[in-house]
Tab-separated table of C-alpha atoms in Angstrom:
chain	number	residue	atom	x	y	z
A	18	MET	CA	-12.658	8.434	-35.972
A	19	PRO	CA	-9.263	8.234	-34.306
A	20	GLY	CA	-8.779	5.909	-31.422
A	21	SER	CA	-6.289	5.509	-28.649
A	22	ALA	CA	-3.057	3.577	-28.621
A	23	VAL	CA	-3.507	2.696	-24.983
A	24	GLY	CA	-7.227	2.065	-24.774
A	25	PRO	CA	-10.665	3.207	-25.879
A	26	ALA	CA	-11.303	6.920	-25.832
A	27	HIS	CA	-14.931	6.656	-24.695
A	28	PRO	CA	-16.052	5.077	-21.415
A	29	GLU	CA	-18.787	3.136	-23.161
A	30	ALA	CA	-16.180	1.507	-25.410
A	31	ARG	CA	-14.067	0.079	-22.598
A	32	THR	CA	-15.432	-3.419	-23.100
A	33	ARG	CA	-14.269	-3.431	-26.696
A	34	ARG	CA	-10.867	-4.389	-27.931
A	35	PRO	CA	-8.605	-1.280	-27.862
A	36	ARG	CA	-8.392	0.245	-31.288
A	37	GLY	CA	-4.638	0.570	-31.065
A	38	ALA	CA	-4.130	-3.111	-30.325
A	39	PRO	CA	-3.305	-4.159	-33.919
A	40	TYR	CA	-0.612	-1.471	-33.939
A	41	ARG	CA	1.449	-3.102	-31.236
A	42	ARG	CA	4.500	-5.198	-31.944
A	43	PRO	CA	3.531	-8.898	-31.782
A	44	ALA	CA	5.709	-11.587	-30.216
A	45	ASN	CA	4.849	-14.375	-32.696
A	46	ALA	CA	8.087	-14.014	-34.650
A	47	LEU	CA	10.186	-14.205	-31.498
A	48	ARG	CA	8.377	-17.316	-30.282
A	49	ARG	CA	8.860	-18.963	-33.665
A	50	ASP	CA	12.568	-18.202	-33.727
A	51	LEU	CA	13.087	-19.547	-30.197
A	52	ALA	CA	11.083	-22.726	-30.759
A	53	GLN	CA	13.982	-24.697	-32.255
A	54	LEU	CA	16.382	-23.614	-29.516
A	55	PHE	CA	13.882	-24.441	-26.785
A	56	CYS	CA	13.166	-27.945	-28.123
A	57	ALA	CA	16.875	-28.629	-28.603
A	58	VAL	CA	17.667	-27.601	-25.018
A	59	VAL	CA	14.786	-29.680	-23.623
A	60	GLY	CA	15.921	-32.656	-25.685
A	61	LEU	CA	19.469	-32.251	-24.386
A	62	LEU	CA	18.403	-32.089	-20.738
A	63	LEU	CA	15.974	-34.979	-21.091
A	64	GLY	CA	18.638	-37.023	-22.870
A	65	LEU	CA	21.060	-36.476	-19.988
A	66	LEU	CA	18.537	-37.199	-17.234
A	67	ALA	CA	16.566	-40.112	-18.713
A	68	PRO	CA	19.406	-42.687	-18.468
A	69	LEU	CA	19.691	-41.907	-14.733
A	70	VAL	CA	16.183	-43.223	-14.092
A	71	THR	CA	16.231	-46.678	-12.482
A	72	LEU	CA	12.514	-47.329	-12.224
A	73	GLY	CA	10.883	-50.258	-13.978
A	74	PRO	CA	12.387	-53.275	-15.751
A	75	GLN	CA	15.961	-53.146	-16.998
A	76	VAL	CA	16.989	-53.929	-20.586
A	77	ALA	CA	20.340	-54.422	-22.276
A	78	ALA	CA	22.005	-51.052	-22.804
A	79	GLY	CA	23.517	-52.039	-26.154
A	80	ARG	CA	20.148	-52.740	-27.706
A	81	VAL	CA	18.705	-49.491	-26.350
A	82	VAL	CA	21.604	-47.482	-27.770
A	83	SER	CA	21.056	-49.037	-31.199
A	84	VAL	CA	17.353	-48.182	-31.070
A	85	LEU	CA	18.059	-44.622	-29.969
A	86	PHE	CA	20.572	-43.971	-32.724
A	87	THR	CA	18.231	-45.513	-35.299
A	88	ILE	CA	15.341	-43.312	-34.192
A	89	GLY	CA	17.553	-40.241	-33.901
A	90	PHE	CA	18.962	-40.423	-37.384
A	91	GLY	CA	15.621	-41.607	-38.755
A	92	VAL	CA	13.789	-38.463	-37.644
A	93	VAL	CA	16.314	-36.403	-39.606
A	94	SER	CA	14.530	-37.614	-42.715
A	95	LEU	CA	11.374	-35.986	-41.358
A	96	VAL	CA	13.137	-32.636	-41.521
A	97	SER	CA	13.752	-33.121	-45.231
A	98	ILE	CA	10.075	-33.988	-45.664
A	99	ILE	CA	9.080	-30.796	-43.864
A	100	TYR	CA	11.213	-28.663	-46.135
A	101	SER	CA	10.094	-30.567	-49.230
A	102	MET	CA	6.448	-29.878	-48.376
A	103	LEU	CA	7.249	-26.264	-47.631
A	104	PHE	CA	8.981	-25.687	-50.952
A	105	LEU	CA	6.315	-27.596	-52.891
A	106	VAL	CA	3.373	-25.716	-51.394
A	107	VAL	CA	5.032	-22.305	-51.649
A	108	GLN	CA	5.952	-22.919	-55.280
A	109	PHE	CA	2.475	-24.214	-56.131
A	110	SER	CA	0.754	-21.269	-54.408
A	111	SER	CA	3.017	-18.783	-56.159
A	112	THR	CA	2.305	-20.357	-59.539
A	113	MET	CA	-1.426	-20.992	-59.225
A	114	PHE	CA	-2.598	-18.214	-56.891
A	115	THR	CA	-0.202	-15.317	-56.284
A	116	PRO	CA	3.485	-15.047	-55.305
A	117	ARG	CA	2.471	-12.848	-52.381
A	118	LEU	CA	0.543	-15.687	-50.714
A	119	GLY	CA	2.739	-17.168	-47.974
A	120	LEU	CA	0.102	-18.586	-45.654
A	121	PHE	CA	1.487	-22.138	-45.397
A	122	ARG	CA	5.005	-20.853	-44.849
A	123	ASP	CA	3.778	-18.901	-41.827
A	124	GLU	CA	1.677	-21.725	-40.400
A	125	PRO	CA	2.744	-22.524	-36.800
A	126	ILE	CA	2.549	-26.274	-37.504
A	127	VAL	CA	5.486	-25.991	-39.938
A	128	TRP	CA	7.919	-24.564	-37.418
A	129	ARG	CA	6.566	-26.524	-34.473
A	130	ALA	CA	6.983	-29.815	-36.318
A	131	PHE	CA	10.529	-28.849	-37.296
A	132	ALA	CA	11.395	-27.757	-33.739
A	133	PHE	CA	9.937	-30.899	-32.171
A	134	THR	CA	11.791	-33.112	-34.629
A	135	VAL	CA	15.042	-31.383	-33.707
A	136	GLY	CA	14.269	-31.993	-30.046
A	137	VAL	CA	13.654	-35.725	-30.664
A	138	PHE	CA	16.938	-36.004	-32.557
A	139	VAL	CA	18.893	-34.296	-29.776
A	140	PHE	CA	17.251	-36.466	-27.117
A	141	CYS	CA	17.984	-39.735	-28.893
A	142	ILE	CA	21.629	-38.952	-29.619
A	143	THR	CA	22.277	-37.441	-26.163
A	144	SER	CA	20.660	-40.304	-24.254
A	145	GLY	CA	22.473	-42.869	-26.410
A	146	LEU	CA	25.811	-41.277	-25.610
A	147	ALA	CA	24.906	-40.761	-21.936
A	148	ILE	CA	24.217	-44.477	-21.457
A	149	GLY	CA	27.906	-45.026	-22.161
A	150	SER	CA	29.265	-48.322	-20.974
A	151	HIS	CA	26.297	-49.244	-18.785
A	152	ASP	CA	25.266	-52.853	-19.012
A	153	HIS	CA	21.602	-52.209	-18.399
A	154	VAL	CA	19.252	-49.254	-18.543
A	155	SER	CA	15.654	-48.671	-17.495
A	156	VAL	CA	12.932	-49.382	-20.020
A	157	PHE	CA	11.882	-45.790	-19.353
A	158	VAL	CA	14.444	-44.532	-21.914
A	159	PRO	CA	13.221	-46.456	-24.993
A	160	CYS	CA	9.609	-45.821	-23.957
A	161	VAL	CA	10.211	-42.055	-23.929
A	162	ALA	CA	11.915	-42.306	-27.324
A	163	MET	CA	8.967	-44.199	-28.784
A	164	ILE	CA	6.420	-41.744	-27.352
A	165	LEU	CA	8.348	-38.787	-28.758
A	166	THR	CA	8.570	-40.509	-32.133
A	167	LEU	CA	4.814	-41.118	-32.216
A	168	ILE	CA	4.192	-37.455	-31.397
A	169	ALA	CA	6.560	-36.448	-34.204
A	170	LEU	CA	4.667	-38.696	-36.607
A	171	GLY	CA	1.397	-37.104	-35.481
A	172	LEU	CA	2.802	-33.663	-36.203
A	173	MET	CA	3.933	-34.856	-39.593
A	174	ARG	CA	0.423	-36.107	-40.315
A	175	SER	CA	-1.039	-32.728	-39.349
A	176	LEU	CA	1.572	-30.998	-41.477
A	177	GLN	CA	0.734	-33.232	-44.427
A	178	MET	CA	-2.984	-32.469	-44.191
A	179	ARG	CA	-2.297	-28.746	-43.815
A	180	ALA	CA	-0.073	-28.857	-46.901
A	181	PHE	CA	-2.775	-30.615	-48.927
A	182	ASN	CA	-5.337	-28.033	-47.815
A	183	SER	CA	-3.019	-25.151	-48.676
A	184	ILE	CA	-2.908	-26.101	-52.349
A	185	GLN	CA	-6.702	-26.111	-52.550
A	186	LEU	CA	-8.347	-22.919	-53.776
A	187	GLY	CA	-11.194	-22.924	-51.282
A	188	HIS	CA	-8.894	-23.353	-48.303
A	189	SER	CA	-6.586	-20.558	-49.445
A	190	LEU	CA	-9.469	-18.154	-50.028
A	191	THR	CA	-10.957	-19.026	-46.644
A	192	ALA	CA	-7.607	-18.510	-44.921
A	193	ILE	CA	-7.249	-15.058	-46.481
A	194	ALA	CA	-10.798	-14.098	-45.515
A	195	THR	CA	-10.377	-15.387	-41.961
A	196	ARG	CA	-7.240	-13.346	-41.384
A	197	ALA	CA	-8.946	-10.327	-42.897
A	198	HIS	CA	-11.937	-10.725	-40.552
A	199	ASP	CA	-9.661	-10.881	-37.512
A	200	LEU	CA	-7.756	-7.813	-38.677
A	201	TYR	CA	-10.868	-5.750	-39.451
A	202	ASP	CA	-12.585	-6.666	-36.185
A	203	GLY	CA	-9.571	-5.237	-34.366
A	204	LEU	CA	-9.066	-2.180	-36.541
A	205	TYR	CA	-12.688	-1.125	-37.065
A	206	PRO	CA	-14.796	-1.812	-33.949
A	207	ARG	CA	-16.951	1.315	-34.320
A	208	PRO	CA	-20.032	1.279	-36.628
A	209	TYR	CA	-20.234	3.774	-39.449
A	210	ASP	CA	-22.178	6.951	-38.680
A	211	PRO	CA	-23.580	8.365	-41.945
A	212	ASP	CA	-24.385	11.667	-40.198
A	213	GLY	CA	-20.705	12.221	-39.501
A	214	THR	CA	-21.060	12.741	-35.746
A	215	PRO	CA	-17.569	13.124	-34.239
A	216	ALA	CA	-16.502	10.097	-32.258
A	217	HIS	CA	-14.445	12.277	-29.897
A	218	PRO	CA	-16.220	15.636	-29.531
A	219	ASP	CA	-14.436	16.365	-26.247
A	220	ARG	CA	-10.911	15.718	-27.569
A	221	ALA	CA	-8.365	18.296	-26.449
A	222	PRO	CA	-6.635	20.146	-29.281
A	223	ALA	CA	-3.256	18.754	-30.277
A	224	PRO	CA	-0.435	20.305	-32.266
A	225	GLN	CA	-0.389	19.145	-35.869
A	226	PRO	CA	2.752	19.049	-38.026
A	227	SER	CA	0.943	20.870	-40.827
A	228	ASP	CA	0.328	23.781	-38.443
A	229	ILE	CA	3.918	24.159	-37.332
A	230	GLY	CA	5.409	25.370	-40.608
A	231	ALA	CA	9.143	25.760	-40.349
A	232	GLY	CA	9.154	24.216	-36.878
A	233	ARG	CA	8.489	20.700	-38.083
A	234	THR	CA	11.021	17.930	-38.683
A	235	VAL	CA	10.804	15.565	-41.634
A	236	VAL	CA	11.914	11.992	-40.943
A	237	ARG	CA	13.055	9.982	-43.961
A	238	TRP	CA	13.858	6.332	-44.563
A	239	THR	CA	17.594	5.760	-44.763
A	240	GLY	CA	17.805	1.983	-45.043
A	241	PRO	CA	17.681	-0.345	-48.038
A	242	PRO	CA	14.391	-0.833	-49.927
A	243	ALA	CA	11.846	-2.539	-47.681
A	244	VAL	CA	8.146	-2.843	-46.932
A	245	LEU	CA	6.740	-1.238	-43.793
A	246	GLN	CA	5.126	-4.064	-41.849
A	247	ARG	CA	4.395	-2.787	-38.343
A	248	ILE	CA	4.232	0.404	-36.323
A	249	ASP	CA	4.653	0.168	-32.558
A	250	MET	CA	2.034	2.816	-31.905
A	251	ALA	CA	2.001	2.594	-28.111
A	252	THR	CA	5.717	3.410	-28.001
A	253	LEU	CA	5.304	6.342	-30.388
A	254	VAL	CA	2.390	7.781	-28.407
A	255	ASP	CA	4.476	7.607	-25.228
A	256	LEU	CA	7.412	9.311	-26.964
A	257	ALA	CA	5.210	12.058	-28.381
A	258	ARG	CA	3.603	12.635	-24.986
A	259	GLU	CA	6.976	12.861	-23.257
A	260	HIS	CA	8.106	15.523	-25.757
A	261	ASP	CA	4.661	17.223	-25.907
A	262	SER	CA	4.707	16.831	-29.677
A	263	ALA	CA	2.764	15.214	-32.514
A	264	VAL	CA	3.809	12.756	-35.217
A	265	ALA	CA	2.062	12.626	-38.596
A	266	PHE	CA	3.014	9.620	-40.703
A	267	HIS	CA	3.073	9.906	-44.489
A	268	VAL	CA	3.184	6.118	-44.968
A	269	ALA	CA	1.188	3.233	-43.554
A	270	PRO	CA	1.930	-0.492	-43.132
A	271	GLY	CA	2.132	-2.050	-46.582
A	272	ALA	CA	3.984	0.883	-48.153
A	273	THR	CA	7.277	0.301	-49.934
A	274	LEU	CA	10.129	2.321	-48.464
A	275	THR	CA	13.082	3.467	-50.540
A	276	ALA	CA	15.969	5.727	-49.628
A	277	GLY	CA	14.663	9.226	-48.994
A	278	THR	CA	11.000	8.235	-48.553
A	279	VAL	CA	9.306	10.607	-46.108
A	280	LEU	CA	8.173	8.550	-43.135
A	281	ALA	CA	6.633	11.232	-40.962
A	282	GLU	CA	6.592	14.846	-39.911
A	283	VAL	CA	7.284	15.623	-36.261
A	284	THR	CA	6.600	18.850	-34.439
A	285	ALA	CA	9.445	20.816	-32.917
A	286	ASP	CA	11.338	19.129	-30.055
A	287	GLY	CA	9.666	15.834	-30.864
A	288	PRO	CA	11.147	12.311	-30.781
A	289	THR	CA	14.460	11.853	-32.540
A	290	ASP	CA	14.684	10.259	-35.966
A	291	ALA	CA	16.378	7.199	-34.486
A	292	ALA	CA	13.657	6.747	-31.854
A	293	LEU	CA	10.924	6.990	-34.473
A	294	ARG	CA	12.593	4.509	-36.831
A	295	ALA	CA	13.123	2.104	-33.917
A	296	ALA	CA	9.337	1.877	-33.529
A	297	LEU	CA	8.969	0.644	-37.108
A	298	THR	CA	9.355	-2.900	-38.389
A	299	ALA	CA	10.228	-3.339	-42.047
A	300	GLY	CA	10.679	-6.507	-44.080
A	301	VAL	CA	10.807	-7.861	-47.588
A	302	GLU	CA	7.056	-8.402	-47.986
A	303	ARG	CA	3.685	-7.233	-46.742
A	304	SER	CA	2.176	-8.670	-43.574
A	305	PHE	CA	-1.382	-9.295	-42.372
A	306	VAL	CA	-0.662	-7.804	-38.946
A	307	GLN	CA	-1.367	-4.129	-39.734
A	308	ASP	CA	-2.026	-4.021	-43.492
A	309	PRO	CA	-5.800	-3.902	-44.139
A	310	GLU	CA	-5.347	-3.630	-47.910
A	311	LEU	CA	-3.365	-6.868	-48.214
A	312	PRO	CA	-6.392	-9.258	-48.223
A	313	PHE	CA	-7.964	-7.267	-51.057
A	314	ARG	CA	-4.698	-7.259	-52.982
A	315	LEU	CA	-4.279	-11.028	-52.636
A	316	LEU	CA	-7.838	-11.818	-53.698
A	317	ALA	CA	-7.630	-9.406	-56.620
A	318	ASP	CA	-4.329	-10.995	-57.686
A	319	ILE	CA	-5.928	-14.455	-57.657
A	320	ALA	CA	-8.824	-13.219	-59.773
A	321	LEU	CA	-6.515	-11.448	-62.225
A	322	ARG	CA	-4.334	-14.501	-62.649
A	323	ALA	CA	-7.385	-16.688	-63.216
A	324	LEU	CA	-8.658	-14.312	-65.915
A	325	SER	CA	-5.304	-14.041	-67.683
A	326	PRO	CA	-5.063	-15.655	-71.166
A	327	ALA	CA	-2.483	-18.117	-69.864
A	328	VAL	CA	-4.863	-19.548	-67.246
A	329	ASN	CA	-8.363	-18.658	-68.497
A	330	ASP	CA	-10.210	-19.964	-65.418
A	331	PRO	CA	-13.183	-17.633	-64.841
A	332	ALA	CA	-14.685	-19.961	-62.231
A	333	THR	CA	-11.705	-19.285	-59.952
A	334	ALA	CA	-12.145	-15.567	-60.517
A	335	VAL	CA	-15.809	-15.875	-59.513
A	336	GLU	CA	-14.814	-17.534	-56.220
A	337	ALA	CA	-12.316	-14.756	-55.538
A	338	LEU	CA	-15.033	-12.169	-56.251
A	339	ASP	CA	-17.266	-13.940	-53.721
A	340	ARG	CA	-14.643	-13.303	-51.036
A	341	LEU	CA	-14.073	-9.731	-52.166
A	342	GLU	CA	-17.776	-9.037	-51.800
A	343	ASP	CA	-17.719	-10.537	-48.307
A	344	LEU	CA	-14.855	-8.283	-47.198
A	345	LEU	CA	-16.395	-5.155	-48.701
A	346	THR	CA	-19.716	-5.972	-47.051
A	347	ARG	CA	-17.923	-6.372	-43.738
A	348	LEU	CA	-16.363	-2.929	-44.056
A	349	ALA	CA	-19.435	-1.176	-45.437
A	350	GLY	CA	-20.933	-0.640	-41.989
A	351	ARG	CA	-17.690	0.198	-40.171
A	352	ASP	CA	-16.155	3.549	-39.327
A	353	LEU	CA	-12.910	3.535	-41.330
A	354	GLU	CA	-11.430	6.733	-39.922
A	355	ILE	CA	-9.111	5.149	-37.369
A	356	GLY	CA	-5.829	6.849	-38.225
A	357	GLY	CA	-5.487	8.969	-35.063
A	358	PHE	CA	-4.044	7.767	-31.750
A	359	ASP	CA	-4.516	9.602	-28.459
A	360	ASP	CA	-2.584	9.696	-25.228
A	361	PRO	CA	-4.414	9.000	-21.908
A	362	ALA	CA	-5.341	12.684	-21.685
A	363	GLY	CA	-7.201	12.517	-24.990
A	364	ARG	CA	-4.691	14.533	-27.021
A	365	LEU	CA	-4.020	13.356	-30.542
A	366	ARG	CA	-0.363	12.373	-30.666
A	367	VAL	CA	0.135	10.168	-33.722
A	368	SER	CA	-1.711	9.975	-37.032
A	369	VAL	CA	-1.374	7.382	-39.781
A	370	PRO	CA	-2.933	7.536	-43.274
A	371	VAL	CA	-5.571	4.826	-43.583
A	372	PRO	CA	-7.687	3.722	-46.562
A	373	ASP	CA	-11.188	5.105	-46.903
A	374	TRP	CA	-14.190	3.335	-48.451
A	375	ASN	CA	-13.489	4.510	-52.000
A	376	HIS	CA	-9.896	3.333	-51.734
A	377	TYR	CA	-10.965	-0.146	-50.643
A	378	VAL	CA	-13.432	-0.388	-53.528
A	379	ARG	CA	-10.795	0.695	-56.045
A	380	THR	CA	-8.284	-1.828	-54.680
A	381	ALA	CA	-10.792	-4.673	-54.713
A	382	VAL	CA	-12.642	-3.951	-57.951
A	383	ASP	CA	-10.892	-1.714	-60.455
A	384	ASP	CA	-8.134	-4.008	-61.736
A	385	VAL	CA	-10.425	-7.019	-61.840
A	386	LEU	CA	-13.217	-4.952	-63.386
A	387	PHE	CA	-11.459	-4.522	-66.725
A	388	ALA	CA	-10.178	-8.110	-66.716
A	389	THR	CA	-13.730	-9.460	-66.381
A	390	ALA	CA	-14.667	-7.847	-69.703
A	391	GLY	CA	-13.241	-10.917	-71.454
A	392	SER	CA	-15.499	-13.398	-69.657
A	393	PRO	CA	-19.296	-13.200	-69.468
A	394	MET	CA	-19.296	-15.410	-66.360
A	395	ALA	CA	-16.902	-13.157	-64.477
A	396	LEU	CA	-18.566	-9.993	-65.754
A	397	ARG	CA	-21.983	-11.160	-64.531
A	398	ARG	CA	-20.485	-11.947	-61.115
A	399	MET	CA	-18.915	-8.490	-61.003
A	400	ARG	CA	-22.319	-6.977	-61.795
A	401	ASP	CA	-23.930	-8.977	-58.992
A	402	LEU	CA	-21.188	-7.864	-56.602
A	403	LEU	CA	-21.613	-4.183	-57.388
A	404	ARG	CA	-25.390	-4.361	-57.444
A	405	GLY	CA	-25.558	-6.202	-54.139
A	406	LEU	CA	-23.210	-3.795	-52.433
A	407	SER	CA	-25.089	-0.813	-53.846
A	408	GLU	CA	-28.224	-2.081	-52.152
A	409	ARG	CA	-26.597	-2.835	-48.790
A	410	VAL	CA	-24.084	-0.063	-48.101
A	411	PRO	CA	-25.040	3.337	-46.678
A	412	GLU	CA	-26.181	5.911	-49.235
A	413	ARG	CA	-23.045	8.046	-48.927
A	414	ARG	CA	-20.884	5.103	-49.980
A	415	ARG	CA	-22.858	4.082	-53.058
A	416	ALA	CA	-21.592	6.551	-55.664
A	417	VAL	CA	-18.297	4.751	-56.313
A	418	LEU	CA	-20.198	1.475	-56.762
A	419	ARG	CA	-22.839	2.898	-59.090
A	420	ASP	CA	-20.206	4.365	-61.433
A	421	ARG	CA	-18.612	0.955	-61.864
A	422	LEU	CA	-21.946	-0.805	-62.144
A	423	GLN	CA	-22.919	1.441	-65.053
A	424	TRP	CA	-19.679	0.560	-66.835
A	425	VAL	CA	-20.299	-3.162	-66.312
A	426	GLU	CA	-23.853	-2.931	-67.650
A	427	ARG	CA	-22.725	-1.008	-70.707
A	428	THR	CA	-19.805	-3.340	-71.399
A	429	GLY	CA	-21.889	-6.492	-70.938
A	430	SER	CA	-24.699	-5.346	-73.241
A	431	GLU	CA	-22.228	-4.344	-75.955
A	432	ALA	CA	-19.882	-7.344	-75.751
A	433	TYR	CA	-22.383	-10.130	-74.991
A	434	PRO	CA	-25.807	-9.051	-76.288
A	435	LEU	CA	-26.897	-12.677	-76.745
A	436	VAL	CA	-26.435	-13.735	-73.114
A	437	TRP	CA	-26.538	-10.451	-71.245
A	438	THR	CA	-29.727	-9.753	-69.347
A	439	PRO	CA	-30.230	-6.097	-68.396
A	440	ALA	CA	-30.527	-5.477	-64.684
A	441	GLU	CA	-33.979	-4.830	-63.318
A	442	PRO	CA	-34.363	-1.337	-61.879
A	443	SER	CA	-34.179	-1.369	-58.096
């Protein structure tokens, strides 16, 4: 059932993570973009101040300057290594797994190693120039340069190991599943109630765009083609409350936006089009932040590529199906109706279309289902997936699984009668 963009709607849920939390604008991108600037500024200041230190033994300034310049220009080669690893891993992942898999590119270690290396370069060059015509300088300066270099080498080692892991199938599947678990734990904290008891029986009525008729305003996308990545829900709830209006989105994070796409309907005297668009973040690709379908799409893509005639690797498809079953099992007992967001007074202000159980099953299974028909190994794993889920999920969510299980049983017995063992009745 709908939640709140500012906190839980029920008192007993106050210890849980607010349901609207995943719909807030994260600061990770800003921190990543400022990392290089921060390290460069710190390196500049440290390079100017370090030669002023007079503590400890003194060494010949000329030799220190030579060492600093050697280290400074030497770490530049580390930058080329960073980018070489980045391009190699991204290209390998796109070729072997799916072009939509950009996990290594988004790893913090990539940008932190690059930023720190920039800082070391700036420090070495700045301190070498700041020494100037001094005859002697404290041993503190070359010691700092060596310590910074060792740290940079340690980061490079971590980056190397992360790159090696990122081209391994198991690591990539685990990374996708881990991000999916974090996302689902934030989006779906409430257990599924098969009796359909309302989660907010005391909610005050709120105006709905569909009830306004001619008084509603349609907001359309006017920019270039893009993918909706984030919705700043807290801001939209505040805007709707200030205007005593309601906003009903027609698209959700992960949707492709083209010119003229209907973004939302707003009741009369609601937020302006510009204010609503300002609360949206769009980019060139889908993001894990607010897109619950993306993990299923990535895993299904990996399985489809593995089952293609060009690759013909059913074992990889089986591993991807293992992860798909895990994600579906995780969602089977969760309340998936989380598309409504309340203001502090309990009035529904913003609604977003969200996938239901049948939609998740279709995204995870349908495309792969027909591809598995060409491999008895993959088809048997698909049967086990559907059968296992049919036994574990609530009764009301089993119909979509049983329909597909019947197709798998029929296809397997017809295509592989020699190796196909009929399922035992449960």
